[in-house]
């Protein structure tokens, strides 16, 4: 009995020691964003939530600014303040080589997310994001279920972001094999208010629009609100304008439910958040391991509409 109690006490003390050693160093992670769309805000909350639950020894401080010069200054400030790792949605991909070199010169773990730094040499950085290549294809595929022909327009995000370029290009390429005609596109930089203005402008020009493809849900919502303001209807009935988006954000839920937003493409923010946090922790733990390889991690999206929005 005494021997058993001694072993039990030893195990408990050892477990306590291990837990303490795992958490004895508090890691400070700086999270930088340059876009504040509904999806990005959701993703940031999921990153913070997952991190606080799984990694008690990690604290995250968020910095936001769309201005490249200000983001550059914020990064320098974070490093001077002793940050241990960086999660970066870069404000301008053209400054990626300079920023990447600066951060790595301080031996600080770095993960890019949401905006891929395409100006960096492939294989030299770690990035987590959605698989952009199939998003435009999925949008067109869904539209073809309710419209076999007609005139389409595209609301695009910031061309500085590869996501916008790929989504738009994929829609255009897929439409080329259909009877749907692309008649115009407008840059709304991901934002609802700019999309609203773009759609109003299209109708002021008397463009015969049947379908609106939006690079994200914020712009899709802006399009729907513009359509309603003109006493027109967004939907799939005869005479309606079909609107499709990307992200399936909380703000688009009611629009999906009532059918005015015909469909969206789900970026699984919780899965992305988990991968982002686990990846930066893995780099922190292996920063001196020469076997650690930078990687591109892509999460596959899927279609959502009124029929499965509550599932």
PDB file of C-alpha atoms in Angstrom:
ATOM      1  CA  UNK A   1       0.000   0.000   0.000  1.00  0.00           C
ATOM      2  CA  UNK A   2       2.808   2.412   0.946  1.00  0.00           C
ATOM      3  CA  UNK A   3       4.595   1.510  -2.257  1.00  0.00           C
ATOM      4  CA  UNK A   4       1.435   2.240  -4.276  1.00  0.00           C
ATOM      5  CA  UNK A   5       0.961   5.630  -2.577  1.00  0.00           C
ATOM      6  CA  UNK A   6       4.583   6.533  -3.241  1.00  0.00           C
ATOM      7  CA  UNK A   7       4.215   5.726  -6.964  1.00  0.00           C
ATOM      8  CA  UNK A   8       0.950   7.688  -7.175  1.00  0.00           C
ATOM      9  CA  UNK A   9       2.565  10.696  -5.484  1.00  0.00           C
ATOM     10  CA  UNK A  10       5.535  10.503  -7.849  1.00  0.00           C
ATOM     11  CA  UNK A  11       3.230  10.441 -10.914  1.00  0.00           C
ATOM     12  CA  UNK A  12       1.196  13.417  -9.675  1.00  0.00           C
ATOM     13  CA  UNK A  13       4.301  15.453  -8.925  1.00  0.00           C
ATOM     14  CA  UNK A  14       5.765  14.603 -12.317  1.00  0.00           C
ATOM     15  CA  UNK A  15       2.558  15.617 -14.130  1.00  0.00           C
ATOM     16  CA  UNK A  16       2.492  18.865 -12.187  1.00  0.00           C
ATOM     17  CA  UNK A  17       6.094  19.542 -13.157  1.00  0.00           C
ATOM     18  CA  UNK A  18       5.347  18.863 -16.828  1.00  0.00           C
ATOM     19  CA  UNK A  19       2.341  21.199 -16.857  1.00  0.00           C
ATOM     20  CA  UNK A  20       4.399  23.934 -15.245  1.00  0.00           C
ATOM     21  CA  UNK A  21       7.266  23.489 -17.681  1.00  0.00           C
ATOM     22  CA  UNK A  22       4.880  23.635 -20.642  1.00  0.00           C
ATOM     23  CA  UNK A  23       3.471  26.940 -19.442  1.00  0.00           C
ATOM     24  CA  UNK A  24       6.413  28.503 -17.641  1.00  0.00           C
ATOM     25  CA  UNK A  25       7.220  30.701 -20.645  1.00  0.00           C
ATOM     26  CA  UNK A  26       4.455  33.048 -21.717  1.00  0.00           C
ATOM     27  CA  UNK A  27       4.560  33.610 -25.462  1.00  0.00           C
ATOM     28  CA  UNK A  28       3.413  36.912 -26.936  1.00  0.00           C
ATOM     29  CA  UNK A  29       1.992  36.709 -30.445  1.00  0.00           C
ATOM     30  CA  UNK A  30       1.291  39.794 -32.539  1.00  0.00           C
ATOM     31  CA  UNK A  31      -1.607  39.410 -34.980  1.00  0.00           C
ATOM     32  CA  UNK A  32      -1.678  41.919 -37.839  1.00  0.00           C
ATOM     33  CA  UNK A  33      -4.703  42.490 -40.090  1.00  0.00           C
ATOM     34  CA  UNK A  34      -5.116  44.910 -42.968  1.00  0.00           C
ATOM     35  CA  UNK A  35      -8.742  44.217 -43.897  1.00  0.00           C
ATOM     36  CA  UNK A  36     -11.732  44.360 -41.538  1.00  0.00           C
ATOM     37  CA  UNK A  37     -14.397  42.500 -43.489  1.00  0.00           C
ATOM     38  CA  UNK A  38     -16.958  40.344 -41.665  1.00  0.00           C
ATOM     39  CA  UNK A  39     -15.018  37.160 -42.450  1.00  0.00           C
ATOM     40  CA  UNK A  40     -11.688  38.539 -41.205  1.00  0.00           C
ATOM     41  CA  UNK A  41     -13.314  39.729 -37.966  1.00  0.00           C
ATOM     42  CA  UNK A  42     -14.809  36.260 -37.468  1.00  0.00           C
ATOM     43  CA  UNK A  43     -11.467  34.611 -38.226  1.00  0.00           C
ATOM     44  CA  UNK A  44      -9.658  36.832 -35.702  1.00  0.00           C
ATOM     45  CA  UNK A  45     -12.202  35.989 -32.990  1.00  0.00           C
ATOM     46  CA  UNK A  46     -11.809  32.273 -33.754  1.00  0.00           C
ATOM     47  CA  UNK A  47      -8.004  32.576 -33.581  1.00  0.00           C
ATOM     48  CA  UNK A  48      -8.224  34.312 -30.204  1.00  0.00           C
ATOM     49  CA  UNK A  49     -10.811  31.847 -28.881  1.00  0.00           C
ATOM     50  CA  UNK A  50      -8.973  28.687 -29.978  1.00  0.00           C
ATOM     51  CA  UNK A  51      -5.647  29.998 -28.692  1.00  0.00           C
ATOM     52  CA  UNK A  52      -7.060  30.899 -25.257  1.00  0.00           C
ATOM     53  CA  UNK A  53      -8.588  27.446 -24.855  1.00  0.00           C
ATOM     54  CA  UNK A  54      -5.739  25.254 -26.102  1.00  0.00           C
ATOM     55  CA  UNK A  55      -2.648  27.303 -25.240  1.00  0.00           C
ATOM     56  CA  UNK A  56      -2.839  28.886 -21.805  1.00  0.00           C
ATOM     57  CA  UNK A  57       0.697  30.233 -22.129  1.00  0.00           C
ATOM     58  CA  UNK A  58      -0.039  32.325 -25.229  1.00  0.00           C
ATOM     59  CA  UNK A  59      -1.366  35.869 -25.376  1.00  0.00           C
ATOM     60  CA  UNK A  60      -2.367  37.545 -28.633  1.00  0.00           C
ATOM     61  CA  UNK A  61      -2.301  41.264 -29.324  1.00  0.00           C
ATOM     62  CA  UNK A  62      -4.050  42.458 -32.455  1.00  0.00           C
ATOM     63  CA  UNK A  63      -2.920  45.323 -34.670  1.00  0.00           C
ATOM     64  CA  UNK A  64      -5.085  46.625 -37.513  1.00  0.00           C
ATOM     65  CA  UNK A  65      -4.293  49.050 -40.297  1.00  0.00           C
ATOM     66  CA  UNK A  66      -4.759  48.964 -44.059  1.00  0.00           C
ATOM     67  CA  UNK A  67      -1.918  51.454 -44.616  1.00  0.00           C
ATOM     68  CA  UNK A  68       1.346  49.625 -45.499  1.00  0.00           C
ATOM     69  CA  UNK A  69       3.545  52.281 -43.864  1.00  0.00           C
ATOM     70  CA  UNK A  70       1.593  52.115 -40.614  1.00  0.00           C
ATOM     71  CA  UNK A  71       1.608  48.321 -40.617  1.00  0.00           C
ATOM     72  CA  UNK A  72       5.371  48.384 -41.190  1.00  0.00           C
ATOM     73  CA  UNK A  73       5.755  50.673 -38.151  1.00  0.00           C
ATOM     74  CA  UNK A  74       3.455  48.439 -36.091  1.00  0.00           C
ATOM     75  CA  UNK A  75       5.580  45.387 -36.883  1.00  0.00           C
ATOM     76  CA  UNK A  76       8.763  47.187 -35.851  1.00  0.00           C
ATOM     77  CA  UNK A  77       7.073  48.336 -32.638  1.00  0.00           C
ATOM     78  CA  UNK A  78       5.935  44.785 -31.807  1.00  0.00           C
ATOM     79  CA  UNK A  79       9.442  43.415 -32.347  1.00  0.00           C
ATOM     80  CA  UNK A  80      10.980  46.149 -30.197  1.00  0.00           C
ATOM     81  CA  UNK A  81       8.475  45.225 -27.487  1.00  0.00           C
ATOM     82  CA  UNK A  82       9.712  41.644 -27.473  1.00  0.00           C
ATOM     83  CA  UNK A  83       7.024  39.785 -29.409  1.00  0.00           C
ATOM     84  CA  UNK A  84       7.708  36.036 -29.735  1.00  0.00           C
ATOM     85  CA  UNK A  85       5.855  35.314 -32.984  1.00  0.00           C
ATOM     86  CA  UNK A  86       3.859  37.057 -35.699  1.00  0.00           C
ATOM     87  CA  UNK A  87       0.650  36.234 -37.586  1.00  0.00           C
ATOM     88  CA  UNK A  88       0.445  38.503 -40.604  1.00  0.00           C
ATOM     89  CA  UNK A  89      -2.292  39.501 -43.027  1.00  0.00           C
ATOM     90  CA  UNK A  90      -0.042  41.754 -45.023  1.00  0.00           C
ATOM     91  CA  UNK A  91      -1.268  45.205 -46.074  1.00  0.00           C
ATOM     92  CA  UNK A  92       0.603  45.237 -49.390  1.00  0.00           C
ATOM     93  CA  UNK A  93       2.201  42.206 -51.006  1.00  0.00           C
ATOM     94  CA  UNK A  94       4.818  44.479 -52.581  1.00  0.00           C
ATOM     95  CA  UNK A  95       6.366  45.111 -49.174  1.00  0.00           C
ATOM     96  CA  UNK A  96       6.468  41.392 -48.306  1.00  0.00           C
ATOM     97  CA  UNK A  97      10.158  40.832 -49.263  1.00  0.00           C
ATOM     98  CA  UNK A  98      11.308  43.697 -47.019  1.00  0.00           C
ATOM     99  CA  UNK A  99       9.047  42.764 -44.087  1.00  0.00           C
ATOM    100  CA  UNK A 100       9.780  39.049 -44.373  1.00  0.00           C
ATOM    101  CA  UNK A 101      13.532  39.687 -44.287  1.00  0.00           C
ATOM    102  CA  UNK A 102      13.196  42.082 -41.330  1.00  0.00           C
ATOM    103  CA  UNK A 103      11.108  39.702 -39.215  1.00  0.00           C
ATOM    104  CA  UNK A 104      13.278  36.684 -39.966  1.00  0.00           C
ATOM    105  CA  UNK A 105      16.462  38.651 -39.227  1.00  0.00           C
ATOM    106  CA  UNK A 106      15.171  38.795 -35.645  1.00  0.00           C
ATOM    107  CA  UNK A 107      14.576  35.016 -35.681  1.00  0.00           C
ATOM    108  CA  UNK A 108      10.863  35.511 -35.060  1.00  0.00           C
ATOM    109  CA  UNK A 109       8.407  32.788 -36.162  1.00  0.00           C
ATOM    110  CA  UNK A 110       6.075  34.061 -38.871  1.00  0.00           C
ATOM    111  CA  UNK A 111       2.866  32.773 -40.466  1.00  0.00           C
ATOM    112  CA  UNK A 112       1.034  34.648 -43.218  1.00  0.00           C
ATOM    113  CA  UNK A 113      -2.726  34.184 -43.432  1.00  0.00           C
ATOM    114  CA  UNK A 114      -5.683  35.186 -45.630  1.00  0.00           C
ATOM    115  CA  UNK A 115      -3.569  37.322 -48.004  1.00  0.00           C
ATOM    116  CA  UNK A 116      -0.886  35.266 -49.700  1.00  0.00           C
ATOM    117  CA  UNK A 117       2.470  37.094 -50.065  1.00  0.00           C
ATOM    118  CA  UNK A 118       2.922  36.164 -53.696  1.00  0.00           C
ATOM    119  CA  UNK A 119       5.951  38.438 -54.114  1.00  0.00           C
ATOM    120  CA  UNK A 120       7.999  36.048 -51.971  1.00  0.00           C
ATOM    121  CA  UNK A 121       9.887  33.127 -53.434  1.00  0.00           C
ATOM    122  CA  UNK A 122       7.885  29.904 -53.282  1.00  0.00           C
ATOM    123  CA  UNK A 123       8.998  27.556 -50.518  1.00  0.00           C
ATOM    124  CA  UNK A 124      10.411  30.311 -48.292  1.00  0.00           C
ATOM    125  CA  UNK A 125       7.327  31.140 -46.210  1.00  0.00           C
ATOM    126  CA  UNK A 126       4.366  29.573 -44.413  1.00  0.00           C
ATOM    127  CA  UNK A 127       0.836  30.552 -45.389  1.00  0.00           C
ATOM    128  CA  UNK A 128      -2.634  29.423 -44.284  1.00  0.00           C
ATOM    129  CA  UNK A 129      -5.742  30.247 -46.315  1.00  0.00           C
ATOM    130  CA  UNK A 130      -8.672  28.910 -48.292  1.00  0.00           C
ATOM    131  CA  UNK A 131      -8.208  26.996 -51.544  1.00  0.00           C
ATOM    132  CA  UNK A 132      -9.010  29.929 -53.836  1.00  0.00           C
ATOM    133  CA  UNK A 133      -8.715  27.999 -57.085  1.00  0.00           C
ATOM    134  CA  UNK A 134     -12.158  26.386 -56.900  1.00  0.00           C
ATOM    135  CA  UNK A 135     -14.231  29.264 -55.457  1.00  0.00           C
ATOM    136  CA  UNK A 136     -15.183  30.922 -58.749  1.00  0.00           C
ATOM    137  CA  UNK A 137     -15.912  27.527 -60.281  1.00  0.00           C
ATOM    138  CA  UNK A 138     -18.257  26.651 -57.395  1.00  0.00           C
ATOM    139  CA  UNK A 139     -20.057  29.999 -57.731  1.00  0.00           C
ATOM    140  CA  UNK A 140     -20.763  29.474 -61.428  1.00  0.00           C
ATOM    141  CA  UNK A 141     -21.730  25.847 -60.859  1.00  0.00           C
ATOM    142  CA  UNK A 142     -24.354  26.942 -58.344  1.00  0.00           C
ATOM    143  CA  UNK A 143     -25.720  29.721 -60.563  1.00  0.00           C
ATOM    144  CA  UNK A 144     -26.164  27.287 -63.459  1.00  0.00           C
ATOM    145  CA  UNK A 145     -28.736  25.433 -61.357  1.00  0.00           C
ATOM    146  CA  UNK A 146     -31.109  28.416 -61.679  1.00  0.00           C
ATOM    147  CA  UNK A 147     -29.860  30.361 -64.730  1.00  0.00           C
ATOM    148  CA  UNK A 148     -28.660  28.773 -67.973  1.00  0.00           C
ATOM    149  CA  UNK A 149     -28.046  32.121 -69.680  1.00  0.00           C
ATOM    150  CA  UNK A 150     -28.223  35.875 -69.047  1.00  0.00           C
ATOM    151  CA  UNK A 151     -25.923  38.817 -68.368  1.00  0.00           C
ATOM    152  CA  UNK A 152     -23.502  38.762 -65.456  1.00  0.00           C
ATOM    153  CA  UNK A 153     -21.304  41.262 -63.633  1.00  0.00           C
ATOM    154  CA  UNK A 154     -18.572  40.745 -61.042  1.00  0.00           C
ATOM    155  CA  UNK A 155     -17.819  42.741 -57.893  1.00  0.00           C
ATOM    156  CA  UNK A 156     -14.109  42.292 -57.191  1.00  0.00           C
ATOM    157  CA  UNK A 157     -11.958  42.739 -54.118  1.00  0.00           C
ATOM    158  CA  UNK A 158      -8.612  44.492 -53.902  1.00  0.00           C
ATOM    159  CA  UNK A 159      -6.451  43.418 -56.883  1.00  0.00           C
ATOM    160  CA  UNK A 160      -3.450  43.565 -54.529  1.00  0.00           C
ATOM    161  CA  UNK A 161      -4.884  40.412 -52.962  1.00  0.00           C
ATOM    162  CA  UNK A 162      -4.351  37.171 -54.876  1.00  0.00           C
ATOM    163  CA  UNK A 163      -7.724  35.913 -53.607  1.00  0.00           C
ATOM    164  CA  UNK A 164      -9.579  38.542 -55.625  1.00  0.00           C
ATOM    165  CA  UNK A 165      -7.567  37.864 -58.766  1.00  0.00           C
ATOM    166  CA  UNK A 166      -8.058  34.092 -58.572  1.00  0.00           C
ATOM    167  CA  UNK A 167     -11.764  34.247 -57.673  1.00  0.00           C
ATOM    168  CA  UNK A 168     -12.487  36.685 -60.495  1.00  0.00           C
ATOM    169  CA  UNK A 169     -10.380  34.775 -63.004  1.00  0.00           C
ATOM    170  CA  UNK A 170     -12.036  31.493 -62.071  1.00  0.00           C
ATOM    171  CA  UNK A 171     -15.521  32.974 -62.602  1.00  0.00           C
ATOM    172  CA  UNK A 172     -14.522  34.401 -65.997  1.00  0.00           C
ATOM    173  CA  UNK A 173     -12.894  31.154 -67.131  1.00  0.00           C
ATOM    174  CA  UNK A 174     -15.847  29.011 -66.036  1.00  0.00           C
ATOM    175  CA  UNK A 175     -18.392  31.387 -67.604  1.00  0.00           C
ATOM    176  CA  UNK A 176     -16.580  31.063 -70.946  1.00  0.00           C
ATOM    177  CA  UNK A 177     -17.960  27.526 -71.210  1.00  0.00           C
ATOM    178  CA  UNK A 178     -21.582  28.623 -70.605  1.00  0.00           C
ATOM    179  CA  UNK A 179     -24.225  30.783 -72.261  1.00  0.00           C
ATOM    180  CA  UNK A 180     -23.942  33.384 -69.500  1.00  0.00           C
ATOM    181  CA  UNK A 181     -22.337  36.588 -70.801  1.00  0.00           C
ATOM    182  CA  UNK A 182     -20.023  38.712 -68.647  1.00  0.00           C
ATOM    183  CA  UNK A 183     -20.864  42.363 -69.388  1.00  0.00           C
ATOM    184  CA  UNK A 184     -18.860  44.252 -66.731  1.00  0.00           C
ATOM    185  CA  UNK A 185     -16.900  44.089 -63.506  1.00  0.00           C
ATOM    186  CA  UNK A 186     -16.214  46.691 -60.820  1.00  0.00           C
ATOM    187  CA  UNK A 187     -13.658  46.935 -58.045  1.00  0.00           C
ATOM    188  CA  UNK A 188     -15.347  47.355 -54.642  1.00  0.00           C
ATOM    189  CA  UNK A 189     -12.286  46.391 -52.521  1.00  0.00           C
ATOM    190  CA  UNK A 190     -14.267  43.833 -50.425  1.00  0.00           C
ATOM    191  CA  UNK A 191     -16.561  46.485 -48.889  1.00  0.00           C
ATOM    192  CA  UNK A 192     -20.355  46.695 -48.741  1.00  0.00           C
ATOM    193  CA  UNK A 193     -20.655  50.450 -49.301  1.00  0.00           C
ATOM    194  CA  UNK A 194     -18.441  50.415 -52.405  1.00  0.00           C
ATOM    195  CA  UNK A 195     -20.400  47.480 -53.818  1.00  0.00           C
ATOM    196  CA  UNK A 196     -23.660  49.358 -53.207  1.00  0.00           C
ATOM    197  CA  UNK A 197     -22.351  52.342 -55.181  1.00  0.00           C
ATOM    198  CA  UNK A 198     -21.068  50.116 -58.004  1.00  0.00           C
ATOM    199  CA  UNK A 199     -24.426  48.401 -58.460  1.00  0.00           C
ATOM    200  CA  UNK A 200     -26.289  51.724 -58.411  1.00  0.00           C
ATOM    201  CA  UNK A 201     -23.882  52.951 -61.094  1.00  0.00           C
ATOM    202  CA  UNK A 202     -24.525  49.885 -63.254  1.00  0.00           C
ATOM    203  CA  UNK A 203     -28.263  50.440 -63.186  1.00  0.00           C
ATOM    204  CA  UNK A 204     -27.832  54.174 -63.795  1.00  0.00           C
ATOM    205  CA  UNK A 205     -26.076  53.095 -66.989  1.00  0.00           C
ATOM    206  CA  UNK A 206     -29.035  50.814 -67.799  1.00  0.00           C
ATOM    207  CA  UNK A 207     -26.961  47.642 -67.869  1.00  0.00           C
ATOM    208  CA  UNK A 208     -29.271  44.596 -68.256  1.00  0.00           C
ATOM    209  CA  UNK A 209     -28.011  42.637 -65.224  1.00  0.00           C
ATOM    210  CA  UNK A 210     -29.318  39.142 -64.448  1.00  0.00           C
ATOM    211  CA  UNK A 211     -26.546  37.790 -62.209  1.00  0.00           C
ATOM    212  CA  UNK A 212     -24.053  39.358 -59.779  1.00  0.00           C
ATOM    213  CA  UNK A 213     -20.947  37.433 -58.740  1.00  0.00           C
ATOM    214  CA  UNK A 214     -19.285  38.964 -55.656  1.00  0.00           C
ATOM    215  CA  UNK A 215     -15.799  38.064 -54.420  1.00  0.00           C
ATOM    216  CA  UNK A 216     -17.125  38.134 -50.839  1.00  0.00           C
ATOM    217  CA  UNK A 217     -20.389  38.389 -48.882  1.00  0.00           C
ATOM    218  CA  UNK A 218     -19.867  41.982 -47.770  1.00  0.00           C
ATOM    219  CA  UNK A 219     -20.007  43.061 -51.400  1.00  0.00           C
ATOM    220  CA  UNK A 220     -22.899  40.687 -52.109  1.00  0.00           C
ATOM    221  CA  UNK A 221     -24.889  42.311 -49.280  1.00  0.00           C
ATOM    222  CA  UNK A 222     -24.064  45.742 -50.693  1.00  0.00           C
ATOM    223  CA  UNK A 223     -25.373  44.565 -54.078  1.00  0.00           C
ATOM    224  CA  UNK A 224     -28.609  43.207 -52.578  1.00  0.00           C
ATOM    225  CA  UNK A 225     -29.234  46.430 -50.642  1.00  0.00           C
ATOM    226  CA  UNK A 226     -28.673  48.442 -53.825  1.00  0.00           C
ATOM    227  CA  UNK A 227     -31.101  46.216 -55.733  1.00  0.00           C
ATOM    228  CA  UNK A 228     -33.727  46.687 -53.027  1.00  0.00           C
ATOM    229  CA  UNK A 229     -33.210  50.449 -52.964  1.00  0.00           C
ATOM    230  CA  UNK A 230     -34.152  50.491 -56.649  1.00  0.00           C
ATOM    231  CA  UNK A 231     -37.334  48.468 -55.971  1.00  0.00           C
ATOM    232  CA  UNK A 232     -35.892  45.452 -57.738  1.00  0.00           C
ATOM    233  CA  UNK A 233     -35.666  41.906 -56.372  1.00  0.00           C
ATOM    234  CA  UNK A 234     -32.705  39.689 -55.588  1.00  0.00           C
ATOM    235  CA  UNK A 235     -33.526  35.989 -55.784  1.00  0.00           C
ATOM    236  CA  UNK A 236     -34.011  33.112 -58.192  1.00  0.00           C
ATOM    237  CA  UNK A 237     -37.578  33.679 -59.395  1.00  0.00           C
ATOM    238  CA  UNK A 238     -38.304  34.905 -62.903  1.00  0.00           C
ATOM    239  CA  UNK A 239     -37.183  38.523 -63.220  1.00  0.00           C
ATOM    240  CA  UNK A 240     -35.058  38.374 -60.048  1.00  0.00           C
ATOM    241  CA  UNK A 241     -31.358  39.193 -60.025  1.00  0.00           C
ATOM    242  CA  UNK A 242     -29.287  36.262 -58.804  1.00  0.00           C
ATOM    243  CA  UNK A 243     -26.578  37.268 -56.318  1.00  0.00           C
ATOM    244  CA  UNK A 244     -23.829  34.945 -55.074  1.00  0.00           C
ATOM    245  CA  UNK A 245     -21.046  35.630 -52.601  1.00  0.00           C
ATOM    246  CA  UNK A 246     -18.160  34.095 -50.672  1.00  0.00           C
ATOM    247  CA  UNK A 247     -17.473  33.580 -46.942  1.00  0.00           C
ATOM    248  CA  UNK A 248     -20.917  32.635 -45.498  1.00  0.00           C
ATOM    249  CA  UNK A 249     -20.472  35.195 -42.712  1.00  0.00           C
ATOM    250  CA  UNK A 250     -22.881  35.754 -39.834  1.00  0.00           C
ATOM    251  CA  UNK A 251     -23.942  39.038 -41.430  1.00  0.00           C
ATOM    252  CA  UNK A 252     -25.087  37.188 -44.559  1.00  0.00           C
ATOM    253  CA  UNK A 253     -27.145  34.584 -42.665  1.00  0.00           C
ATOM    254  CA  UNK A 254     -30.546  36.297 -43.029  1.00  0.00           C
ATOM    255  CA  UNK A 255     -29.883  37.086 -46.684  1.00  0.00           C
ATOM    256  CA  UNK A 256     -29.187  33.404 -47.327  1.00  0.00           C
ATOM    257  CA  UNK A 257     -32.235  32.407 -45.315  1.00  0.00           C
ATOM    258  CA  UNK A 258     -34.645  34.594 -47.300  1.00  0.00           C
ATOM    259  CA  UNK A 259     -33.023  33.654 -50.623  1.00  0.00           C
ATOM    260  CA  UNK A 260     -31.949  37.149 -51.639  1.00  0.00           C
ATOM    261  CA  UNK A 261     -28.373  35.876 -51.422  1.00  0.00           C
ATOM    262  CA  UNK A 262     -28.766  32.740 -53.498  1.00  0.00           C
ATOM    263  CA  UNK A 263     -25.576  31.082 -52.342  1.00  0.00           C
ATOM    264  CA  UNK A 264     -22.233  31.632 -50.657  1.00  0.00           C
ATOM    265  CA  UNK A 265     -18.996  29.718 -50.369  1.00  0.00           C
ATOM    266  CA  UNK A 266     -18.007  28.674 -46.868  1.00  0.00           C
ATOM    267  CA  UNK A 267     -14.540  29.504 -45.665  1.00  0.00           C
ATOM    268  CA  UNK A 268     -14.348  27.469 -42.476  1.00  0.00           C
ATOM    269  CA  UNK A 269     -12.994  30.147 -40.118  1.00  0.00           C
ATOM    270  CA  UNK A 270     -12.750  27.765 -37.151  1.00  0.00           C
ATOM    271  CA  UNK A 271     -10.682  25.256 -39.110  1.00  0.00           C
ATOM    272  CA  UNK A 272      -8.469  28.011 -40.517  1.00  0.00           C
ATOM    273  CA  UNK A 273      -8.032  29.518 -37.034  1.00  0.00           C
ATOM    274  CA  UNK A 274      -7.038  26.158 -35.569  1.00  0.00           C
ATOM    275  CA  UNK A 275      -4.480  25.542 -38.325  1.00  0.00           C
ATOM    276  CA  UNK A 276      -3.070  29.085 -38.057  1.00  0.00           C
ATOM    277  CA  UNK A 277      -2.562  28.844 -34.289  1.00  0.00           C
ATOM    278  CA  UNK A 278      -1.243  25.264 -34.297  1.00  0.00           C
ATOM    279  CA  UNK A 279       1.145  26.150 -37.131  1.00  0.00           C
ATOM    280  CA  UNK A 280       2.665  29.175 -35.376  1.00  0.00           C
ATOM    281  CA  UNK A 281       3.020  27.167 -32.151  1.00  0.00           C
ATOM    282  CA  UNK A 282       4.742  24.399 -34.103  1.00  0.00           C
ATOM    283  CA  UNK A 283       7.187  26.920 -35.572  1.00  0.00           C
ATOM    284  CA  UNK A 284       7.818  28.437 -32.125  1.00  0.00           C
ATOM    285  CA  UNK A 285       8.669  24.976 -30.803  1.00  0.00           C
ATOM    286  CA  UNK A 286      10.883  24.148 -33.788  1.00  0.00           C
ATOM    287  CA  UNK A 287      12.437  27.502 -34.662  1.00  0.00           C
ATOM    288  CA  UNK A 288      15.961  26.088 -34.293  1.00  0.00           C
ATOM    289  CA  UNK A 289      15.121  22.859 -36.114  1.00  0.00           C
ATOM    290  CA  UNK A 290      16.705  22.953 -39.563  1.00  0.00           C
ATOM    291  CA  UNK A 291      14.302  20.192 -40.655  1.00  0.00           C
ATOM    292  CA  UNK A 292      11.304  22.512 -40.315  1.00  0.00           C
ATOM    293  CA  UNK A 293       9.924  23.274 -43.771  1.00  0.00           C
ATOM    294  CA  UNK A 294       7.785  26.305 -44.696  1.00  0.00           C
ATOM    295  CA  UNK A 295       4.464  25.215 -46.171  1.00  0.00           C
ATOM    296  CA  UNK A 296       1.309  26.419 -47.925  1.00  0.00           C
ATOM    297  CA  UNK A 297      -1.786  25.101 -46.161  1.00  0.00           C
ATOM    298  CA  UNK A 298      -5.116  25.429 -47.976  1.00  0.00           C
ATOM    299  CA  UNK A 299      -8.585  24.729 -46.551  1.00  0.00           C
ATOM    300  CA  UNK A 300     -11.200  23.520 -49.037  1.00  0.00           C
ATOM    301  CA  UNK A 301     -14.398  25.619 -49.268  1.00  0.00           C
ATOM    302  CA  UNK A 302     -17.936  24.377 -49.938  1.00  0.00           C
ATOM    303  CA  UNK A 303     -21.301  25.767 -51.117  1.00  0.00           C
ATOM    304  CA  UNK A 304     -24.062  26.955 -48.806  1.00  0.00           C
ATOM    305  CA  UNK A 305     -27.556  28.248 -49.614  1.00  0.00           C
ATOM    306  CA  UNK A 306     -31.041  28.463 -48.073  1.00  0.00           C
ATOM    307  CA  UNK A 307     -31.438  24.676 -48.190  1.00  0.00           C
ATOM    308  CA  UNK A 308     -28.468  23.948 -45.901  1.00  0.00           C
ATOM    309  CA  UNK A 309     -27.710  27.209 -44.106  1.00  0.00           C
ATOM    310  CA  UNK A 310     -29.025  25.817 -40.803  1.00  0.00           C
ATOM    311  CA  UNK A 311     -27.243  22.480 -41.055  1.00  0.00           C
TER     312      UNK A 311
END
